[in-house]
Short mmCIF file of the C-alpha atoms (twelve columns), coordinates in Angstrom:
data_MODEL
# 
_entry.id   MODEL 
# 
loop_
_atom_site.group_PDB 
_atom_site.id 
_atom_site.type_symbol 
_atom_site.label_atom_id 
_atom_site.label_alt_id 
_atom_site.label_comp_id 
_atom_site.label_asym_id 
_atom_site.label_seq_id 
_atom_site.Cartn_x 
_atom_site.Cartn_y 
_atom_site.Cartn_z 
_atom_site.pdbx_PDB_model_num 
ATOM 1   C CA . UNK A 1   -11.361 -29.411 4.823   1 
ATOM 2   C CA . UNK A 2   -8.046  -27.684 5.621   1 
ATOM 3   C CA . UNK A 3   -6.041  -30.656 5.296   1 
ATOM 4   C CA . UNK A 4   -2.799  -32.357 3.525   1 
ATOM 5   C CA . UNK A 5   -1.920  -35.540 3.122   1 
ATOM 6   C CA . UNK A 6   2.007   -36.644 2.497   1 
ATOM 7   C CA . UNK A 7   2.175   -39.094 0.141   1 
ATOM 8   C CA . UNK A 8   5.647   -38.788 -0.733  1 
ATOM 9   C CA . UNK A 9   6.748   -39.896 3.361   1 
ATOM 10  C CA . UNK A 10  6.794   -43.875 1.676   1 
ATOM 11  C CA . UNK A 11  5.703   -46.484 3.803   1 
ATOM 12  C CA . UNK A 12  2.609   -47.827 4.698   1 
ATOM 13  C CA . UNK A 13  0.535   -45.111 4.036   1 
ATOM 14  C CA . UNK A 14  0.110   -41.055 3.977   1 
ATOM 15  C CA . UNK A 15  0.253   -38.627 6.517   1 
ATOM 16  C CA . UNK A 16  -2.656  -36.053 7.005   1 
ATOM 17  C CA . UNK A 17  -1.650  -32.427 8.565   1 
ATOM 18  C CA . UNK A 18  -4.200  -30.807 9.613   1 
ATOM 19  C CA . UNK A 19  -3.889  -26.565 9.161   1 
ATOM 20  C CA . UNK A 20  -4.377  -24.442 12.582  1 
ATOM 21  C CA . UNK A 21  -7.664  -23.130 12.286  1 
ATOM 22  C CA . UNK A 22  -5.894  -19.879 12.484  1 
ATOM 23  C CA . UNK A 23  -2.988  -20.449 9.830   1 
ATOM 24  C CA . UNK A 24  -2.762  -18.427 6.783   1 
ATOM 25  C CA . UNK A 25  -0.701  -17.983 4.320   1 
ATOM 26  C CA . UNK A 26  0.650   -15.165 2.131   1 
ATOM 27  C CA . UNK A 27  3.187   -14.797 -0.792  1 
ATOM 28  C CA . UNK A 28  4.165   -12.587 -2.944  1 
ATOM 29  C CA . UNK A 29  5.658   -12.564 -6.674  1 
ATOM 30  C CA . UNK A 30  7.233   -10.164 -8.753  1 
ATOM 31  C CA . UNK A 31  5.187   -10.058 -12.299 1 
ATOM 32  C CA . UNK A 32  6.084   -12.981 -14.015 1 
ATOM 33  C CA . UNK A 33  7.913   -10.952 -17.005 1 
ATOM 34  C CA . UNK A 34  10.406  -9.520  -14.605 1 
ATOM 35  C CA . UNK A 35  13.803  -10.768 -15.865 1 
ATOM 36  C CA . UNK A 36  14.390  -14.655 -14.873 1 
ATOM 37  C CA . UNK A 37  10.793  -14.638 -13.546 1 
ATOM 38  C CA . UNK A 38  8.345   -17.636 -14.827 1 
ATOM 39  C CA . UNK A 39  4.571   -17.191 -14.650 1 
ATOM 40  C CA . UNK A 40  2.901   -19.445 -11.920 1 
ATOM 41  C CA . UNK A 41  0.933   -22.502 -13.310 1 
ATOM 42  C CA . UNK A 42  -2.900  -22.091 -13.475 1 
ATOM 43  C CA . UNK A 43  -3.374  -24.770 -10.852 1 
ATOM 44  C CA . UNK A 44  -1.243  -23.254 -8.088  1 
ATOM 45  C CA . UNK A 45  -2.307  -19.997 -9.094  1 
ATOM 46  C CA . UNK A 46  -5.557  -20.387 -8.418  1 
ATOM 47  C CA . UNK A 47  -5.107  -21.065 -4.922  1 
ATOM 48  C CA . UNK A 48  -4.472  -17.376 -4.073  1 
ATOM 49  C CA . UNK A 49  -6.624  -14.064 -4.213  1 
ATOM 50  C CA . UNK A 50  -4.378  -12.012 -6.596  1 
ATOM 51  C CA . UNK A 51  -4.157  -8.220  -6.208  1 
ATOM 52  C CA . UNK A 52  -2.079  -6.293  -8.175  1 
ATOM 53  C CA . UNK A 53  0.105   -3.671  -6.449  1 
ATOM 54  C CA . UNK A 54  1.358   -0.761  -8.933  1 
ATOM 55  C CA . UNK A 55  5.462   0.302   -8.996  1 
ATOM 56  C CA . UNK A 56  5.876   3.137   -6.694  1 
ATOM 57  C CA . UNK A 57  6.413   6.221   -9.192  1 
ATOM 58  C CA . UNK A 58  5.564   9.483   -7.056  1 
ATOM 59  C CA . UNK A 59  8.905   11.455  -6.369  1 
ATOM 60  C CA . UNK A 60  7.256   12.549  -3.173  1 
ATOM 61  C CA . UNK A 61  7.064   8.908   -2.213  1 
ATOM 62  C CA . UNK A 62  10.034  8.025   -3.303  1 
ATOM 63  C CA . UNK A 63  11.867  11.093  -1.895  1 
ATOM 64  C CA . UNK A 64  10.049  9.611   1.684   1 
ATOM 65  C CA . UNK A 65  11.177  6.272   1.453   1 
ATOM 66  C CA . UNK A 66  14.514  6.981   0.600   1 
ATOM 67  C CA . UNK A 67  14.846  9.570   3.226   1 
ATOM 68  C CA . UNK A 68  13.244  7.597   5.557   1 
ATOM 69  C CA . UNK A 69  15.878  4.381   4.888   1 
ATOM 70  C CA . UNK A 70  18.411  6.580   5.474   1 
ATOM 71  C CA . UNK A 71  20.513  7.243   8.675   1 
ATOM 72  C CA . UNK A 72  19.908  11.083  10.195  1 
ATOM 73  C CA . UNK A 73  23.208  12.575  8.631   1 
ATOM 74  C CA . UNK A 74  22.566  11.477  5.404   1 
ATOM 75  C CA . UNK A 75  19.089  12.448  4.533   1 
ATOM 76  C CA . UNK A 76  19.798  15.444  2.755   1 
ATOM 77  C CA . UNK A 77  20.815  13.674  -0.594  1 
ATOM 78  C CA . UNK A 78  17.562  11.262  -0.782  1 
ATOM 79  C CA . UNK A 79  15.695  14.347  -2.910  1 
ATOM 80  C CA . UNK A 80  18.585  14.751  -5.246  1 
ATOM 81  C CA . UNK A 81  18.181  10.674  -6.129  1 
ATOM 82  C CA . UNK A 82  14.970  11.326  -6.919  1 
ATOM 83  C CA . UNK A 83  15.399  14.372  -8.977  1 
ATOM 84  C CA . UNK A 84  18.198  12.536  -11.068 1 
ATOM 85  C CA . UNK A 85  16.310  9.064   -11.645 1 
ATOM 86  C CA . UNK A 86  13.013  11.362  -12.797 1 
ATOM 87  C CA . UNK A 87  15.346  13.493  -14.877 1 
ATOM 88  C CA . UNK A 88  16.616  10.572  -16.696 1 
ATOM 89  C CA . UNK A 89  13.402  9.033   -17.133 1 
ATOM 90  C CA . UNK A 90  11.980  12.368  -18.291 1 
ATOM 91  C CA . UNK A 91  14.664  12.585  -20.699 1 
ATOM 92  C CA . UNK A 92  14.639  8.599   -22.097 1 
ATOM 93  C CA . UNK A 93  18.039  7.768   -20.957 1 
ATOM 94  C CA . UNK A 94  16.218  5.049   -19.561 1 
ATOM 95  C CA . UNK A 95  12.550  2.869   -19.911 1 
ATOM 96  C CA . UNK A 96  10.265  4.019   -17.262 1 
ATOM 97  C CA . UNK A 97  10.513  1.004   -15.187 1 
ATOM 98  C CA . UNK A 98  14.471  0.928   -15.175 1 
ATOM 99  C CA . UNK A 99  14.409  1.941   -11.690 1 
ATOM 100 C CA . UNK A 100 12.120  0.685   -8.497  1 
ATOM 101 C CA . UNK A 101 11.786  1.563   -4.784  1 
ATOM 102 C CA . UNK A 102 13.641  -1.387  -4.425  1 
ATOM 103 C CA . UNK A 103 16.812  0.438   -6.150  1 
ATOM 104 C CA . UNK A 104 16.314  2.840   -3.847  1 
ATOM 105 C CA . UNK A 105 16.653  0.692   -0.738  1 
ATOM 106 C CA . UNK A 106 20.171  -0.486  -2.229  1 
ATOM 107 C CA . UNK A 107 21.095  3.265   -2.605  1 
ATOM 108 C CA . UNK A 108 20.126  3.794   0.868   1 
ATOM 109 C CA . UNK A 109 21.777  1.433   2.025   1 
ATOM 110 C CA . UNK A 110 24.948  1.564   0.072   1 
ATOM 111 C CA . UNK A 111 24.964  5.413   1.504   1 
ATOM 112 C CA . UNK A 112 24.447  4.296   5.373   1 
ATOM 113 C CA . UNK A 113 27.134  1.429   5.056   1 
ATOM 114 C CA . UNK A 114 29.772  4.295   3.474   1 
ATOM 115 C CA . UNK A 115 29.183  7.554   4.097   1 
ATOM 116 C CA . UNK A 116 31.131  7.126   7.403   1 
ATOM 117 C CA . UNK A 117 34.020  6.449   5.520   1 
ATOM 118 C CA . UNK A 118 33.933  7.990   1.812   1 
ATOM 119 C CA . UNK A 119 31.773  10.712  2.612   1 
ATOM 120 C CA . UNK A 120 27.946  11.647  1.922   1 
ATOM 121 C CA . UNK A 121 28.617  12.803  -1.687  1 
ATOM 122 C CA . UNK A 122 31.160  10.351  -2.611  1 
ATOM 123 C CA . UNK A 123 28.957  7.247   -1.068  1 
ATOM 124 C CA . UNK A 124 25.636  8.943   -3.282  1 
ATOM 125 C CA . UNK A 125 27.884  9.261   -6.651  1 
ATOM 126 C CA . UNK A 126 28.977  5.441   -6.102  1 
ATOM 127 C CA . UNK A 127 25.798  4.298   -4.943  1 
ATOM 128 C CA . UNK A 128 24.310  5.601   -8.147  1 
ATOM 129 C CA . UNK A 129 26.488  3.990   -10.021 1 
ATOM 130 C CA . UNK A 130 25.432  0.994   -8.572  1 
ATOM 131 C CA . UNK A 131 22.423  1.312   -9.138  1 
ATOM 132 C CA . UNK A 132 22.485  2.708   -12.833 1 
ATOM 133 C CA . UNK A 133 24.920  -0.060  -13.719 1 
ATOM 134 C CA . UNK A 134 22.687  -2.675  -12.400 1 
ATOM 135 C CA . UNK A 135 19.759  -1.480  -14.398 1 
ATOM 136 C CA . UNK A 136 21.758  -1.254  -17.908 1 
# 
């Protein structure tokens, strides 16, 4: 049953592969209306179990991941980008999904790879700008 044949090889004939009784496989897929994003066809789609994983919107878990990405020194500024993407949000200076967890891993790491150099404060500020641009 777990089996594929490759037609495309040419030649005489098709070649069967035959899955590893242990072999999965798992993907993932940003929703389909994410910019540049199509929706998967029907037929490939239904050859996965689909769950739906919500956008990470809790400061406190944001705070944590952020803090957490960032190196020992620099910790102290992951609250404040928290507190400024929620006060923006709460204020509609941008949509509610403008900004993901995955902005703040490129914050995080903008701040590790400069800090060093510019400064903690100076590497946040620019990192936000980053960020903020990058979302307009």
């Amino acid at each position: 049953g777990r089996s594929l044949f490759l037609a495309e090889k040419g030649g005489g004939g098709a070649d069967a592969v035959v899955a590893h009784p242990d072999f999965r496989i798992f993907a993932t897929m940003n929703p389909g209306g994410d910019f540049g994003k199509k929706e998967l066809s029907p037929a490939l789609r239904n050859r996965f179990t689909e769950i739906w994983v919500p956008a990470i919107e809790d400061d406190a878990d944001l705070t944590a991941i952020m803090s957490d990405l960032l190196d020992a020194p620099w910790r102290t500024v992951a609250s404040a980008a928290v507190e400024v993407v929620s006060w923006l949000k709460a204020h509609r200076y941008v949509t509610p999904t403008a900004f993901s967890a995955r902005d703040f891993v490129t914050w995080a790491s903008f701040i590790n790879a400069l800090a060093p150099t510019l400064g903690v404060h100076a590497a946040w500020a620019h990192g936000a700008c980053l960020v903020f641009l990058d979302a307009l």
